[in-house]
Coordinates of C-alpha atoms in Angstrom, one line a residue:
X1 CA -10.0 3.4 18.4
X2 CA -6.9 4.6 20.0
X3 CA -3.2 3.7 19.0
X4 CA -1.0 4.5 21.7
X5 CA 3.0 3.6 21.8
X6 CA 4.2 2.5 25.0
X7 CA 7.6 0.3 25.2
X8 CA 7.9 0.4 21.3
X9 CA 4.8 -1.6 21.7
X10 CA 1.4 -0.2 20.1
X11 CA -1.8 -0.8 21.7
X12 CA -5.1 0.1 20.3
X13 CA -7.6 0.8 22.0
X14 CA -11.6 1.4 21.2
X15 CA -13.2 4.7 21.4
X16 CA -16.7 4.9 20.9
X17 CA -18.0 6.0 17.4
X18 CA -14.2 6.1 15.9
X19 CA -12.9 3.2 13.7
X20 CA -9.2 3.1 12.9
X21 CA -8.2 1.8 9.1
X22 CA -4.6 0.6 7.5
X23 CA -3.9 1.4 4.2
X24 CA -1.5 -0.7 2.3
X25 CA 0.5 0.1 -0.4
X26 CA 2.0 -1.5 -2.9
X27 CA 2.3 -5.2 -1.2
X28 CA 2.5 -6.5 -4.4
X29 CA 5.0 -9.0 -5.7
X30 CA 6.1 -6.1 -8.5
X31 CA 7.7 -4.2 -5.7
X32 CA 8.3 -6.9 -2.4
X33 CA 9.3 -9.8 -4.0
X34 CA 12.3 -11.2 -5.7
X35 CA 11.6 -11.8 -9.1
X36 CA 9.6 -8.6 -9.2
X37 CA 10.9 -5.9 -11.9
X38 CA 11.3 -3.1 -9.0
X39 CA 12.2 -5.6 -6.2
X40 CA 15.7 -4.4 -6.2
X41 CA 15.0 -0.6 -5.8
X42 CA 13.6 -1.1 -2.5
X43 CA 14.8 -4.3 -1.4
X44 CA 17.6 -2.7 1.0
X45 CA 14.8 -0.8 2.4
X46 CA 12.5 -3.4 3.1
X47 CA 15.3 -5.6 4.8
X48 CA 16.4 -2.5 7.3
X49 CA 12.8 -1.9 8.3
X50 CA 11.8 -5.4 8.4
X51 CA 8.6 -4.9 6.8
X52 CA 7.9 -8.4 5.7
X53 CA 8.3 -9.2 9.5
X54 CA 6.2 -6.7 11.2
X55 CA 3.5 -5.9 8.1
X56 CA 1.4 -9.0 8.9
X57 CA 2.1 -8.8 12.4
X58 CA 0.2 -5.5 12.4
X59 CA -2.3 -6.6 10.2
X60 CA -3.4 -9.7 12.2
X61 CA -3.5 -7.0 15.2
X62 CA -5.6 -4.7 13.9
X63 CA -8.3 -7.3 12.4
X64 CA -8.7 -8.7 16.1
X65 CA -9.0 -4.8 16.9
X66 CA -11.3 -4.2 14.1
X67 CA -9.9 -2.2 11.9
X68 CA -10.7 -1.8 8.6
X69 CA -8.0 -3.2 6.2
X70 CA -7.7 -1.2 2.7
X71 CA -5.4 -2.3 0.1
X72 CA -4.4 0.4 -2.5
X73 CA -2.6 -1.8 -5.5
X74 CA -1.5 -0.6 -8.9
X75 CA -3.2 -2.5 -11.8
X76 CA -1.9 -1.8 -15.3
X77 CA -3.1 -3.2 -18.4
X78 CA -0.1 -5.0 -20.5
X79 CA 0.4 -2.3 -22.9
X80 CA 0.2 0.8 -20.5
X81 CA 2.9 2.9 -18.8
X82 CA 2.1 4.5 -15.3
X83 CA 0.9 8.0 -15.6
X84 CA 2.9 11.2 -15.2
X85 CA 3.1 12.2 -12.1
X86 CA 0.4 14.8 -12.9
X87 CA -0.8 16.5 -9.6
X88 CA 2.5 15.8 -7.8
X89 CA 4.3 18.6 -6.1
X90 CA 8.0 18.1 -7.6
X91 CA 9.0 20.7 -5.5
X92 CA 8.0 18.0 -2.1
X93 CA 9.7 15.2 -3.9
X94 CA 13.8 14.4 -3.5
X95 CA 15.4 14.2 -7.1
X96 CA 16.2 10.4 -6.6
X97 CA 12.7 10.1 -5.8
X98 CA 11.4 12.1 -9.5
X99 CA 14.3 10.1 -11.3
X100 CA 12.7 7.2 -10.2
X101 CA 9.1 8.2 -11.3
X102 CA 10.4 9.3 -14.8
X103 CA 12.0 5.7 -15.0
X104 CA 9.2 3.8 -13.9
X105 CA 6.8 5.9 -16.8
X106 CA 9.1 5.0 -19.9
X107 CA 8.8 1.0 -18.7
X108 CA 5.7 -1.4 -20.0
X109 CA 4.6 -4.4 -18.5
X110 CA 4.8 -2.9 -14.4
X111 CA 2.1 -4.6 -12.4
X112 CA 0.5 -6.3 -15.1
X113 CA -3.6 -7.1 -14.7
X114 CA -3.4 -11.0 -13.8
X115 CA 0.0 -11.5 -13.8
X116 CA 2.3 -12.8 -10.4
X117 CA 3.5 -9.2 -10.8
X118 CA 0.1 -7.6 -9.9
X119 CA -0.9 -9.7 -7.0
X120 CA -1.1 -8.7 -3.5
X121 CA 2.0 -10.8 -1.4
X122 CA 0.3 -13.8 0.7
X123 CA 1.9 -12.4 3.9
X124 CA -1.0 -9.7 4.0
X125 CA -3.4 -11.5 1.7
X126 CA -6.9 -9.9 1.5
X127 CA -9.8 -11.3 3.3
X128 CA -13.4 -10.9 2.6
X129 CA -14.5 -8.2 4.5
X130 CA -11.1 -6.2 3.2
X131 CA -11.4 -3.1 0.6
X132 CA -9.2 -3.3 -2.3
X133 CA -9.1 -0.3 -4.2
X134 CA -10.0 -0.4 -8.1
X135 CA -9.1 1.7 -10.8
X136 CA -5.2 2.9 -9.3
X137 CA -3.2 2.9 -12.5
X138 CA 0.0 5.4 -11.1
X139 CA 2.1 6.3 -7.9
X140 CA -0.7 8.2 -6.5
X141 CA -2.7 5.6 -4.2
X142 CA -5.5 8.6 -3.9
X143 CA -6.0 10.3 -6.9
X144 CA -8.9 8.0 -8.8
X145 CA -9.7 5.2 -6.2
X146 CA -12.9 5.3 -3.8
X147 CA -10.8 6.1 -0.9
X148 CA -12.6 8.7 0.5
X149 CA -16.1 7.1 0.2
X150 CA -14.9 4.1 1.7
X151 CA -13.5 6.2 4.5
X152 CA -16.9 7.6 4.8
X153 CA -18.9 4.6 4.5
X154 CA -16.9 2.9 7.1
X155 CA -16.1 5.8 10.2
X156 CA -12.8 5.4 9.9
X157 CA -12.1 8.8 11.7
X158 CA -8.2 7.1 12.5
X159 CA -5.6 6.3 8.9
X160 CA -2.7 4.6 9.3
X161 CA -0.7 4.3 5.4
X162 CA 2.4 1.6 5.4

């Protein structure tokens, strides 16, 4: 698949033996909906970039382009914190963005297991032939998930993250 911008418009296109894949991160209500603990640090974000307009927009496109859909969610059990950052280069990060991280580690009960908190939003809701990621338990949407296999297992030689 080819993804071409022409007009602010993107078109994707096949290509033979390629297969194109979204990764979404943290459409959960923790972080995109009010009532969600981190709403209001990205909140102004979110309404200047319109994402809650144009995420499922893109999504419905690239299903009837057949793209693979790959949700990378954090799932934290009631008593935990989020990890340090661990294998994060500091040094890439702005200091807002580390202050933010240290903040998020000292608090319990972030994206709780079977909570409203954890859930992915409706507007992107999985379907069946999606790929949620498992075992994600800090800011790093990599570092511990089956991304890679699934990349593998599915072609995708094409990743587009939002």
């Amino acid at each position: 698949m080819r993804m071409s911008l022409k007009n602010n418009k993107a078109n994707l296109t096949p290509t033979s033996g390629n297969r194109t894949a979204i990764l979404l991160l943290d459409f959960q209500n923790e972080f995109v909906k009010k009532g969600g603990k981190l709403h209001n640090d990205v909140a102004d974000t979110m309404e200047r970039t319109g994402i809650l307009r144009n995420a499922p927009k893109l999504v419905d496109f690239a299903r009837k382009m057949d793209a693979k859909i790959i949700y990378s969610p954090v799932v934290m059990m009631e008593s935990e914190k989020f990890n340090s950052p661990g294998n994060s280069r500091p040094s890439l990060m702005r200091t807002s963005e580390m202050n933010s991280v240290n903040e998020y580690s000292q608090q319990y009960g972030l994206f709780t297991e079977n909570t409203w908190n954890c859930e992915i939003i409706h507007e992107v809701e999985p379907r069946n032939d999606d790929i949620i990621l498992r075992d994600r338990c800090d800011f790093c949407a990599f570092e511990g998930t089956k991304l890679m296999s699934e990349l593998r297992d599915n072609n995708v030689t094409h990743l587009f993250i939002m």
